Coordinates of C-alpha atoms and ligand atoms in Angstrom, one line a residue:
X1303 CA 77.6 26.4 1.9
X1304 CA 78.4 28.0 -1.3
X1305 CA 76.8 31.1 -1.6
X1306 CA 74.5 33.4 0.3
X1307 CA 71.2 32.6 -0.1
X1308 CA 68.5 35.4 -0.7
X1309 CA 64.8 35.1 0.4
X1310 CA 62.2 38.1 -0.5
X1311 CA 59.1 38.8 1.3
X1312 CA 56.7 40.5 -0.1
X1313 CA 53.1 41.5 0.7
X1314 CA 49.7 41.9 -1.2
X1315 CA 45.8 42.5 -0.6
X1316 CA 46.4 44.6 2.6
X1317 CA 48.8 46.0 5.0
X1318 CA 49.5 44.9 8.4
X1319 CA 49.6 41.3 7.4
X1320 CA 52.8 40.3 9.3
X1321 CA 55.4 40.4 7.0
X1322 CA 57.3 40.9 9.5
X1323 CA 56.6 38.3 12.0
X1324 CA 57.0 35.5 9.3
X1325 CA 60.4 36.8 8.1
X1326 CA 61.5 36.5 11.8
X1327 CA 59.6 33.3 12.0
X1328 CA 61.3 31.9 8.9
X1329 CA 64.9 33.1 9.8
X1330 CA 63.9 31.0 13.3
X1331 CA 63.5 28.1 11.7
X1332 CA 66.4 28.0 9.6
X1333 CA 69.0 29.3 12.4
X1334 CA 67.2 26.5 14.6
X1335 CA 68.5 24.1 11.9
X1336 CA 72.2 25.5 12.5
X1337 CA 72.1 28.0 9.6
X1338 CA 73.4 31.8 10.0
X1339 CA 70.7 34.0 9.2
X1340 CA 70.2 38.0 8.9
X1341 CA 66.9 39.7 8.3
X1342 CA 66.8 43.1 6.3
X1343 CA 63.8 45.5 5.5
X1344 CA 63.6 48.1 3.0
X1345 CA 61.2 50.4 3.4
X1346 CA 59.8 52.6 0.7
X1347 CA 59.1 55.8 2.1
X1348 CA 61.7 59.1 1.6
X1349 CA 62.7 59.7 4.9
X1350 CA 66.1 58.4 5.6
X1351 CA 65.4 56.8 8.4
X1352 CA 62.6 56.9 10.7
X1353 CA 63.9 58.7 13.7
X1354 CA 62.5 62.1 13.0
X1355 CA 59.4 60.1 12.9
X1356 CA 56.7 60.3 15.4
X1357 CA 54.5 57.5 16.7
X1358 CA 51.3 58.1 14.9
X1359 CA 53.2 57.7 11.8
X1360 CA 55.7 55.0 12.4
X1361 CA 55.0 53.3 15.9
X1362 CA 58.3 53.0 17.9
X1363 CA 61.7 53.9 16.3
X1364 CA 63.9 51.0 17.3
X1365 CA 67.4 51.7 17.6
X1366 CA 70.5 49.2 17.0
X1367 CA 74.3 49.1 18.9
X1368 CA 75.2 51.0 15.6
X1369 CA 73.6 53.1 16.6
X1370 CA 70.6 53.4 13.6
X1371 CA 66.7 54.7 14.2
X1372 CA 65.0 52.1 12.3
X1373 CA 62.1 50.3 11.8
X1374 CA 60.3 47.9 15.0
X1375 CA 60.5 45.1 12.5
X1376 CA 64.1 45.1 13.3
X1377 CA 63.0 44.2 16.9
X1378 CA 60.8 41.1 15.9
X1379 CA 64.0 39.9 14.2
X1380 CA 66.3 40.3 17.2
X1381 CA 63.4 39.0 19.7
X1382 CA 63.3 36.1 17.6
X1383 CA 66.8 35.5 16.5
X1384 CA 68.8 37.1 19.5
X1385 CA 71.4 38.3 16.9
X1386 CA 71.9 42.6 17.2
X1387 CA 71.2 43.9 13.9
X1388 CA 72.6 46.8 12.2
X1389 CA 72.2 50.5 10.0
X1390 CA 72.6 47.9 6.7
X1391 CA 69.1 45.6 8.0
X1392 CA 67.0 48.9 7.4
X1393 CA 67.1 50.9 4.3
X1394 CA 64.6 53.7 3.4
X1395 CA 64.3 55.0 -0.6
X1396 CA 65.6 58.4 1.4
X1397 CA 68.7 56.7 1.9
X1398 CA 69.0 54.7 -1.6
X1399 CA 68.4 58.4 -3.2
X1400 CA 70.6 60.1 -0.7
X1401 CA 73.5 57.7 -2.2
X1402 CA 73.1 58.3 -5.3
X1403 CA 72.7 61.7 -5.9
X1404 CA 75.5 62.4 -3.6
X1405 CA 77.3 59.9 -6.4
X1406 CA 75.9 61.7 -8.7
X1407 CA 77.3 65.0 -7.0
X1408 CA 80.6 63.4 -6.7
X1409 CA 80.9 63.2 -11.0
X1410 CA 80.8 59.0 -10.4
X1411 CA 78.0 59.0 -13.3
X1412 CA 80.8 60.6 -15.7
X1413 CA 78.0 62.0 -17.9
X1414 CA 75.6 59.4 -18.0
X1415 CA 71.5 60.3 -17.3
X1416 CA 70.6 58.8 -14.0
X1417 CA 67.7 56.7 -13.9
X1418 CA 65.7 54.4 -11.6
X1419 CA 66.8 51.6 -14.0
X1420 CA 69.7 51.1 -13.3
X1421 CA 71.1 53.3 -10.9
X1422 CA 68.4 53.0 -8.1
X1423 CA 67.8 49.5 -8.7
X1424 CA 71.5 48.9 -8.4
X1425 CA 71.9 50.6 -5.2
X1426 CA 69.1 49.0 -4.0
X1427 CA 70.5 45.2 -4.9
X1428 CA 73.6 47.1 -3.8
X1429 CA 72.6 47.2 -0.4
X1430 CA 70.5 44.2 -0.3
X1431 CA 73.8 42.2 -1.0
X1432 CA 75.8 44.3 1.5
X1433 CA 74.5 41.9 4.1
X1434 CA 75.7 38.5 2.0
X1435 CA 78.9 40.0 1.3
X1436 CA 80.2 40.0 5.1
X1437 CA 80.5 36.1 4.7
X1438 CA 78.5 35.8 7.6
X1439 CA 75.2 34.7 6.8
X1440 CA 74.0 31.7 4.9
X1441 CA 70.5 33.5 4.2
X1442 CA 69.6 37.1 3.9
X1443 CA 65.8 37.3 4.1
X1444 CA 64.9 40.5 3.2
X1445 CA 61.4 42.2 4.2
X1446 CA 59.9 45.1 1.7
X1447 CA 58.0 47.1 3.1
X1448 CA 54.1 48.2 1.8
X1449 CA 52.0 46.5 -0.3
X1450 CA 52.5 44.8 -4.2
X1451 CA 50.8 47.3 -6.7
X1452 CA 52.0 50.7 -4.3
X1453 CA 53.5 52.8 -6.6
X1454 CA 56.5 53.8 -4.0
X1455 CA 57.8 50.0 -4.0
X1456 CA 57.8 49.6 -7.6
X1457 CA 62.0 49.9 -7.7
X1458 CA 62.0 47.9 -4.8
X1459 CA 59.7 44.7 -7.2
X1460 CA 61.9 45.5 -9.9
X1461 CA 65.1 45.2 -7.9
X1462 CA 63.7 41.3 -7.0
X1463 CA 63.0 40.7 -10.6
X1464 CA 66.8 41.1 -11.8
X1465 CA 68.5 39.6 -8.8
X1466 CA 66.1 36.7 -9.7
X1467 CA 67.2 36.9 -12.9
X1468 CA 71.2 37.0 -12.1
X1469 CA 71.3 34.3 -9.2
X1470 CA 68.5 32.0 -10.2
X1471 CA 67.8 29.2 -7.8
X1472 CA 70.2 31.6 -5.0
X1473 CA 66.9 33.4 -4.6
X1474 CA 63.5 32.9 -3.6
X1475 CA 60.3 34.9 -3.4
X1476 CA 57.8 34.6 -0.8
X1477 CA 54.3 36.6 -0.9
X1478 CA 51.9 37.0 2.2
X1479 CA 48.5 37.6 1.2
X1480 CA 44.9 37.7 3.2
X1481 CA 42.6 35.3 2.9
X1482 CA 39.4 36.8 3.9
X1483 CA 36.3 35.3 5.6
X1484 CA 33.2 36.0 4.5
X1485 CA 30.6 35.7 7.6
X1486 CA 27.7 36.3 5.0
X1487 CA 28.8 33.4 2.6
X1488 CA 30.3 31.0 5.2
X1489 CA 33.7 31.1 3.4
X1490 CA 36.8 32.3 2.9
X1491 CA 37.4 33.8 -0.6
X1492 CA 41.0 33.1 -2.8
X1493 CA 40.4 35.9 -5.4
X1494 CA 42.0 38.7 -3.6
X1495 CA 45.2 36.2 -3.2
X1496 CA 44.7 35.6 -7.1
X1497 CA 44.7 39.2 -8.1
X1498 CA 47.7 40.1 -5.8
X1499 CA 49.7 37.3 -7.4
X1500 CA 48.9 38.5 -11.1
X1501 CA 50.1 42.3 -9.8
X1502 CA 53.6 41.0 -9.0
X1503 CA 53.7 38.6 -12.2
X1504 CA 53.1 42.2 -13.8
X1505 CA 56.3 43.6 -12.3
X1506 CA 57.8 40.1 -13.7
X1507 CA 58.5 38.5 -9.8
X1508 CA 56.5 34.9 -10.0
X1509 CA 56.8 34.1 -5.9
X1510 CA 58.0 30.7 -5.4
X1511 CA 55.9 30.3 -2.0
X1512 CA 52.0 31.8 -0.7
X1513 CA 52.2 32.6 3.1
X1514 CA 48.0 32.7 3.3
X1515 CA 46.7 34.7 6.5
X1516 CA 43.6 33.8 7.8
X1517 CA 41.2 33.3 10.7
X1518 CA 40.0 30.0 9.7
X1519 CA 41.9 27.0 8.3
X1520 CA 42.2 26.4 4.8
X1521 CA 41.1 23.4 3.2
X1522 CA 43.2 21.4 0.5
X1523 CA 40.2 22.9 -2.1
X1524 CA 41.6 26.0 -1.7
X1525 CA 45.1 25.2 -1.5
X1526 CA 45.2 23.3 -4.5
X1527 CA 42.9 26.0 -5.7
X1528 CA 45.6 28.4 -5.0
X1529 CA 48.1 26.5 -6.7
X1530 CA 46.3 26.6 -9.7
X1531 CA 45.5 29.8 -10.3
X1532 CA 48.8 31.1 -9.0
X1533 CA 51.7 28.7 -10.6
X1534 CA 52.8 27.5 -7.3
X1535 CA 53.0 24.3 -5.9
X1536 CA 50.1 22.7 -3.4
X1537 CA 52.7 21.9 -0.7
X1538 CA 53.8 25.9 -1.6
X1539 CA 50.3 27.2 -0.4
X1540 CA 51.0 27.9 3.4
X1541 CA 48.1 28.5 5.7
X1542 CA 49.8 31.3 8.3
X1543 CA 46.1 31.4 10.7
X1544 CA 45.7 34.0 13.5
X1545 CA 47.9 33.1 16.3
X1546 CA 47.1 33.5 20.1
X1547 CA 50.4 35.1 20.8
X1548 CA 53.1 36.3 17.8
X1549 CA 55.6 33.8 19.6
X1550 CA 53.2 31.0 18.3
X1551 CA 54.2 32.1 14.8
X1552 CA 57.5 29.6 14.4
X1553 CA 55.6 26.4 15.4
X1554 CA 52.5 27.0 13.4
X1555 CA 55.2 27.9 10.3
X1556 CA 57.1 24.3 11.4
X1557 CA 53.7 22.4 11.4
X1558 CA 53.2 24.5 7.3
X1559 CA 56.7 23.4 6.6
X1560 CA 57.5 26.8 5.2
X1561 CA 61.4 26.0 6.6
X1562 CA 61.1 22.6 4.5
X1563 CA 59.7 24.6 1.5
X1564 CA 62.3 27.5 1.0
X1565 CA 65.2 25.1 1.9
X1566 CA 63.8 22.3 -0.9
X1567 CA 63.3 24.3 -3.3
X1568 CA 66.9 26.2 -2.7
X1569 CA 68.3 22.5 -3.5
X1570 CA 69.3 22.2 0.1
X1571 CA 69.0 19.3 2.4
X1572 CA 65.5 19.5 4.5
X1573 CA 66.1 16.1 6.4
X1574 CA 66.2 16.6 10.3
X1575 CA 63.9 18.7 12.7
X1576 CA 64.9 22.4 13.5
X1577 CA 66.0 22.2 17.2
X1578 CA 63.2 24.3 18.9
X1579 CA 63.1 23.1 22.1
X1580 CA 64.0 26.4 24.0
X1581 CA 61.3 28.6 22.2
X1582 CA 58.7 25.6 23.4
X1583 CA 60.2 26.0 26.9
X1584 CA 59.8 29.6 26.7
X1585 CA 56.4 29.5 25.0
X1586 CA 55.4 26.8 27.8
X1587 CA 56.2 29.4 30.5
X1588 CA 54.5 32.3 29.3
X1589 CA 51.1 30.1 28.8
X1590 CA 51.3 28.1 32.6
X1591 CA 51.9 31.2 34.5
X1592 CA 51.9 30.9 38.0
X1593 CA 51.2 34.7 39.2
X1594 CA 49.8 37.5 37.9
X1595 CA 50.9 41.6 38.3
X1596 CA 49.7 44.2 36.7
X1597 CA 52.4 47.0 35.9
X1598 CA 51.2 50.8 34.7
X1599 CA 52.7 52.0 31.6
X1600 CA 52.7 55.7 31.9
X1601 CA 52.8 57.1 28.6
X1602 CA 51.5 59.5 26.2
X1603 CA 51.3 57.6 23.5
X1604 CA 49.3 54.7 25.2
X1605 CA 46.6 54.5 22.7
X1606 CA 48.6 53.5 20.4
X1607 CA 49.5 49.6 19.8
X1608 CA 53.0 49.9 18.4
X1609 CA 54.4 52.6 20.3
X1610 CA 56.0 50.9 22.9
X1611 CA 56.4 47.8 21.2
X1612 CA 60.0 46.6 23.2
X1613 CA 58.4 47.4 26.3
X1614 CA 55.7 45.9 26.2
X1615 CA 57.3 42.3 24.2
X1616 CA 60.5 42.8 27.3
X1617 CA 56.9 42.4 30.1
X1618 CA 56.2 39.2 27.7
X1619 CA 59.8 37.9 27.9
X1620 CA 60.7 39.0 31.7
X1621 CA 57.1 37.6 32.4
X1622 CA 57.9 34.1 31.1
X1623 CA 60.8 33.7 33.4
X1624 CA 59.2 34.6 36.1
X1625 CA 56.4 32.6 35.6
X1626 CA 54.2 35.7 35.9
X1627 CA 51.6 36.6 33.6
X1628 CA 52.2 40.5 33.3
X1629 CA 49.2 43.0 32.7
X1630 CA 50.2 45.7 31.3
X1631 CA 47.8 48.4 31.9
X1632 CA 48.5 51.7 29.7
X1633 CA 47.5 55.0 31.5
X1634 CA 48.1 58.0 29.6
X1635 CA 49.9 60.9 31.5
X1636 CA 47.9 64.0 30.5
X1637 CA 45.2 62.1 32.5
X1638 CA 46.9 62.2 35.9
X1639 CA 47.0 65.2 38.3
X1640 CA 47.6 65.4 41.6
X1641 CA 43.8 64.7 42.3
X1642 CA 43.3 61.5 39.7
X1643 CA 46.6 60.1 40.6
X1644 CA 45.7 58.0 43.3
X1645 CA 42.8 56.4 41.7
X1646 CA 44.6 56.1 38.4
X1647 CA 47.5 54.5 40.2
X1648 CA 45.0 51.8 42.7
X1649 CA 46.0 48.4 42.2
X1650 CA 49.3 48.5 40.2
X1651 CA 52.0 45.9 41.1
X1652 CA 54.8 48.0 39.5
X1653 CA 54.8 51.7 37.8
X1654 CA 56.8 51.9 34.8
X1655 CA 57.5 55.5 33.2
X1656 CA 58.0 55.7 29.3
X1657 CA 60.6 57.4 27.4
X1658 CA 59.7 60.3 25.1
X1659 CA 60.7 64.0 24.0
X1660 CA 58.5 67.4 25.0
X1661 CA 56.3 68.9 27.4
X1662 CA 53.1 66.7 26.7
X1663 CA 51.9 64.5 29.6
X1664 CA 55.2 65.4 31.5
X1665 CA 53.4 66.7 35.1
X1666 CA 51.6 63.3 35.4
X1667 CA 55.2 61.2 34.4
X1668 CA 55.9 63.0 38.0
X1669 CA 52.9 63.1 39.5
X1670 CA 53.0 59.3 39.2
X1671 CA 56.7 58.7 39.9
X1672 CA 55.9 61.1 43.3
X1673 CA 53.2 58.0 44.0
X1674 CA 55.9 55.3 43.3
X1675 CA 58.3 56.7 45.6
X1676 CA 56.0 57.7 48.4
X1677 CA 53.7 54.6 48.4
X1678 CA 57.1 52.4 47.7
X1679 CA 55.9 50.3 44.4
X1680 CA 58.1 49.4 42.5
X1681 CA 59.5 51.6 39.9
X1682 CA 61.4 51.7 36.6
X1683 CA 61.9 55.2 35.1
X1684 CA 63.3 54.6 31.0
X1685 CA 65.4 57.5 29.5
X1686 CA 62.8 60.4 29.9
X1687 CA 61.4 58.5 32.5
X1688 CA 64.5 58.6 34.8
X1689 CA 64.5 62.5 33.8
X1690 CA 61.0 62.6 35.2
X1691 CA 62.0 61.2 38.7
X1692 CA 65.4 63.0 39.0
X1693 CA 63.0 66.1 38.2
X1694 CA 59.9 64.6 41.1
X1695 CA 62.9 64.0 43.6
X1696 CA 64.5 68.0 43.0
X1697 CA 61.2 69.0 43.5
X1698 CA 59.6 67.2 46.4
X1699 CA 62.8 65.7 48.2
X1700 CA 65.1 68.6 47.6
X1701 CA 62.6 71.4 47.4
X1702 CA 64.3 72.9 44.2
X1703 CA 60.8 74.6 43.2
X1704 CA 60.6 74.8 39.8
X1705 CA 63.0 71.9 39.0
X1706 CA 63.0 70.5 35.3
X1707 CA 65.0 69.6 32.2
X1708 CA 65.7 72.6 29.7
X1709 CA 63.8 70.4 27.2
X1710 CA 60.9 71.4 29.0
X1711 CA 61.6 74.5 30.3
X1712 CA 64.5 76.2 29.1
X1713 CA 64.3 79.1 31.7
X1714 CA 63.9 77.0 34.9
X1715 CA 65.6 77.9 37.9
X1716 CA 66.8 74.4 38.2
X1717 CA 68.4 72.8 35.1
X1718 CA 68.6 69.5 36.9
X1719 CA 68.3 67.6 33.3
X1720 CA 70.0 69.6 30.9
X1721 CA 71.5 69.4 27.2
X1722 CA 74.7 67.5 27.2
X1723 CA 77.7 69.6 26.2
X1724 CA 77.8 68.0 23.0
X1725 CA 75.0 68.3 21.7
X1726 CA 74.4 71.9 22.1
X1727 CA 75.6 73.1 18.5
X1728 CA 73.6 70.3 16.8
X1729 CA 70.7 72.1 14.8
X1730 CA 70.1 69.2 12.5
X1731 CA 67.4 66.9 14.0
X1732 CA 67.9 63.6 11.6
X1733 CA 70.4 61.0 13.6
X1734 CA 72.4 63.0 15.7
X1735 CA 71.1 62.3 19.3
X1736 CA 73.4 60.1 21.6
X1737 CA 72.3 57.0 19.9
X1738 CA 73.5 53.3 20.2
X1739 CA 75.4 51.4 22.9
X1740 CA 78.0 53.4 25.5
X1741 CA 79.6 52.0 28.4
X1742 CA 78.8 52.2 31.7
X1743 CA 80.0 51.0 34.9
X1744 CA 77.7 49.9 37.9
X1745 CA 78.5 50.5 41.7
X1746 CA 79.1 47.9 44.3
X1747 CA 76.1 47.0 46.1
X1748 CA 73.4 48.3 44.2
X1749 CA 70.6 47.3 43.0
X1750 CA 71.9 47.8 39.7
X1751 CA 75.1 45.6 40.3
X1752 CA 72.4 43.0 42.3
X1753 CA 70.5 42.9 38.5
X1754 CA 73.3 42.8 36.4
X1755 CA 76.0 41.4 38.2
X1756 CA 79.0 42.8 36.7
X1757 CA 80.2 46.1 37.1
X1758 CA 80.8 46.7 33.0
X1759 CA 77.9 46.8 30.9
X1760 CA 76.6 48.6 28.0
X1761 CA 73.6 50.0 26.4
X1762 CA 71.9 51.3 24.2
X1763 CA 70.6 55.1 23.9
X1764 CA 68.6 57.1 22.4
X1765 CA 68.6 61.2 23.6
X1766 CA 70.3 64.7 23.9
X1767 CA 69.6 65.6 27.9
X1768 CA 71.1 64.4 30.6
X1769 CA 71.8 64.3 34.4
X1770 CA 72.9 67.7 35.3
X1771 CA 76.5 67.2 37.6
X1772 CA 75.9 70.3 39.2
X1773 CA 73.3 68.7 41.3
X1774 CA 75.3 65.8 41.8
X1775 CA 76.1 66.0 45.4
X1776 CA 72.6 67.5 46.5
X1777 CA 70.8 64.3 45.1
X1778 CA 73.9 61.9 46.7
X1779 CA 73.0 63.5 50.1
X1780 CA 69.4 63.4 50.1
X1781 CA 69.6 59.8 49.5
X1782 CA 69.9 59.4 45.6
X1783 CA 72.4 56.6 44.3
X1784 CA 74.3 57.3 41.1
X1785 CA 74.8 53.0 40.8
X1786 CA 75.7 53.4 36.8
X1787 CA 78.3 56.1 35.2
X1788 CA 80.0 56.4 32.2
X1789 CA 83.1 57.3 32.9
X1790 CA 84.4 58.7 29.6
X1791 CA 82.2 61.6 29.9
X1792 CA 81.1 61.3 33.7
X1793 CA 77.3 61.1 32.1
X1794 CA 75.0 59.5 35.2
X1795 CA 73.2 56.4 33.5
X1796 CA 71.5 54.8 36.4
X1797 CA 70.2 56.2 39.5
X1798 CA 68.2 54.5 42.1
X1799 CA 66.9 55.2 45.9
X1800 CA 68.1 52.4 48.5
X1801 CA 65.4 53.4 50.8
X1802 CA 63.3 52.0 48.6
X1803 CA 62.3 48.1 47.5
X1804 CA 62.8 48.9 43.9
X1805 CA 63.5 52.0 42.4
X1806 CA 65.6 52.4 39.7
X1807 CA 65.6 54.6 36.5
X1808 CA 67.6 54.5 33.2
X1809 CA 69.0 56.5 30.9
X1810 CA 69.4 54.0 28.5
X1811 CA 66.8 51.9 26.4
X1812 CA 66.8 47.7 28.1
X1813 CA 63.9 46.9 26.1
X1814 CA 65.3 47.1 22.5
X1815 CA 68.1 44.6 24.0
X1816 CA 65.1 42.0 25.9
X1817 CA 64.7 38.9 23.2
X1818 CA 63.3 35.4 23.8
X1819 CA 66.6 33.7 24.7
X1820 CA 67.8 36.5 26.7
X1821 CA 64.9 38.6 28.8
X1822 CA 66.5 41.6 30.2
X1823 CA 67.6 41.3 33.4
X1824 CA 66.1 45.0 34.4
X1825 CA 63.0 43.6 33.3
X1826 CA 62.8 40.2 35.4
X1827 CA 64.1 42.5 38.5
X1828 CA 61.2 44.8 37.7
X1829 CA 58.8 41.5 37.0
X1830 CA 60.1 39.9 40.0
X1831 CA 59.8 43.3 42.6
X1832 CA 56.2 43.9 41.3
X1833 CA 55.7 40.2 42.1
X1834 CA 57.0 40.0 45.7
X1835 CA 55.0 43.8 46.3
X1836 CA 51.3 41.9 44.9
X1837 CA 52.8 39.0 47.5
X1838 CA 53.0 41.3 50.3
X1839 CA 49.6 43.1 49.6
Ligands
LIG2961 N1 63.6 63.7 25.6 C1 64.7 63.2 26.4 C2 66.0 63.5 25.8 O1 66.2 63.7 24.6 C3 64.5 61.7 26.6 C4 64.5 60.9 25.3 C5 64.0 59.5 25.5 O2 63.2 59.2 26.4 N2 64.3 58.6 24.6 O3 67.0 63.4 26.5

């Protein structure tokens, strides 16, 4: 292939459409018809990235081997695609301004006024055409954030405009509008689609295809009546409808021919079928499952949908191997006490504790990791999570009263989680926890070695407290395996109790590395303990 190819998505009429889920659905089509494909997001807000974030505003902060906080979209694409992404898939206007006034700092601008035409808009297609200059990638699809008309992603519009106008047919615009129902009329209504379209033909970008969500299907009226008003194509009207499961989303965009559409009118050959077969095995398993077991998601952020968004789509992919539907039932922590935990807890296959940073919610993380251990249901403990239990296990095995992690409790008589050495002079909160993949290395024997089955792996991370070695022998004694260290800077990574059927907590994040073609093994152990502890019931 000559060139990179560039594909835009852009969204009007409302938020939340899915703009991200047909980017990732697109990029699965055309990688299941042998191309190399990268998905990138720009999001318009001024933080640099969104790690300092918290989940009311943002959802999860998903983080790459590189290391980045960024956007969950960037999940969805690895899920789908099973390619890591990197910092250069997720740029924030914080970042784009960060470079260039530190340019402009540097004297680059030799004098000049700096403007948001051109200097933003050039280090915005700057970094959009990062991705196509590594020579790896036959499309970059790249996701803008918010909606058409938002006065934040103007630059972002205008940025689309001119690399349309220097690479022509190299570049293609997509658009994903709502098609609302109307239950009083009986119908769904096109002029919210029509005034979104005219908003971007004000900013100059006429999209090439109309991704349509809707509830109901849409009749070739309304497609053609799409076309019309919107100078597209019919067979460029595609009908995106509500989808049982978001892993639907590639076969109902097949049936649309949105693959056929972008690659026809890039002047590229559309002739054979994109090789799908493995999502449709996968996708036949998670909708014939066999079992069911319901696993507790103790959390404090549990009312919220995206929060834990890898954990919960790792249940959906260790769930499909297992031929196991898995419930996942969200308890908040603040609600469990020593009193509630038992009835909170009845009936749960497996007990999963969530990662997270401060005080809130932390006595029922324990209080319900003490259950686990005691009542011998399975358990998996993820970053703060494994804190939790090295803290319940001080506390209740070892009878270090008052045991806790200095994030918590800075005074506590026993610092059995404490800040790691290096990150004790850090005052600056943006990017600068222990972030991306380390090594470690898994113990003979273990349950850890029995899930992985190698004794080098990495992972990925995402704190500043750790395991505090001064304990180290206390816990090994009483019972406590350290099955995963790293070595370089003799940091505990895994710990588990052999005592147990399944006990095992993390320091590191498995779910933002779980993706269709490869579930992570920690989650089909989990899956497949909770399963044989229902059995045994
Ligand atoms: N707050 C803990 C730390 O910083 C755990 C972080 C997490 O769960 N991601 O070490």
């Amino acid at each position: 292939m000559p060139s990179t190819k560039y594909v835009f998505v852009t969204g009007g009429v409302a938020s939340s459409l899915g703009k991200g889920i047909i980017s990732a659905s697109l990029a699965k089509l055309l990688q299941a018809r042998g191309f190399s494909v990268t998905i990138q997001k720009l999001d318009p807000y001024i933080n640099i990235d969104p790690g300092t974030l918290n989940p009311y505003e943002h959802g999860e902060c998903f983080v790459t081997e590189d290391g980045a906080e960024t956007d969950l979209d960037l999940g969805h694409y690895e899920r789908y695609l099973n390619v890591p992404t990197s910092q250069a898939n997720n740029v924030t206007t914080g970042r784009i301004y960060q470079s260039v006034i530190d340019k402009e700092r540097h004297g680059d601008y030799l004098g000049e006024t700096v403007q948001v035409i051109p200097h933003i808009t050039d280090e915005i297609k700057r970094r959009i055409k990062l991705l196509g200059n590594e020579g790896k990638y036959d499309f970059v699809i790249t996701e803008i954030g918010g909606t058409v008309g938002d006065i934040e992603s103007l630059p972002y519009i205008e940025s689309v405009r001119q690399m349309r106008w220097e690479i022509g047919t190299d570049c293609l615009v997509i658009h994903l509008t709502l098609v609302p129902y109307l239950a009083a009329a009986g119908e769904l209504k096109t002029k919210p689609t029509q005034h979104s379209v005219k908003a971007l033909l004000e900013q100059g970008v006429q999209p090439d295809i109309i991704v349509c969500r809707t509830e109901k299907h849409l009749n070739e009226g309304m497609r053609n009546k799409i076309a019309l008003f919107c100078n597209v194509d019919p067979t460029a009207v595609i009908e995106s409808i509500d989808a049982e499961s978001i892993y639907d989303v590639p076969l109902l965009m097949r049936d649309e021919k949105l693959d056929v559409e972008v690659l026809e009118k890039m002047r590229m050959p559309a002739s054979h079928l994109p090789d799908l077969r493995k999502w449709e095995e996968f996708l036949y398993k998670l909708k014939h499952p066999k079992n069911q077991v319901i696993i507790g998601l103790i959390g404090k952020y549990v009312e919220l949908k995206d929060a834990y968004k890898s954990i919960n789509e790792a249940f959906v992919h260790a769930g499909a191997v297992n031929e196991c539907k898995v419930v996942v039932r969200a308890i908040h922590s603040e609600s469990i006490t020593p009193e509630t935990v038992a009835a909170s807890l009845e009936g749960l296959d497996g007990i999963l504790v969530a990662p997270g940073f401060g005080n809130r919610g932390i006595e029922g993380k324990i209080e319900s990791i003490r259950f686990a251990r005691e009542n011998k249901v399975p358990f998996l403990g993820i970053c703060l999570g494994m804190q939790c239990a090295v803290i319940e296990f001080g506390r209740n095995v070892l009878g270090l009263n008052g045991a806790n992690s200095t994030e918590m409790d800075p005074d506590t008589k026993h610092p059995v989680i404490d800040i790691m050495e290096a990150q004790k002079k850090i005052c600056n909160k943006g990017g600068t926890m222990r972030l991306g993949a380390y090594p470690c290395t898994i113990a003979g024997g273990t349950k850890a070695m029995a899930v992985y089955g190698k004794s080098e792996i990495t992972e990925r991370h995402r704190h500043r407290y750790e395991f505090n070695n001064h304990y180290l022998d206390q816990y090994r004694n009483a019972g406590m395996l350290t099955s995963g260290i790293n070595r370089k800077d003799d940091l505990v990574e895994i710990i588990e109790l052999p005592e147990h059927p399944w006990f095992v907590g993390i320091q590191f994040h498995p779910e933002y590395r779980s993706t269709v073609a490869s579930p992570h093994p920690l989650f089909v152990h989990f899956v497949k303990a909770a399963l044989d502890f229902s059995l045994r019931k």
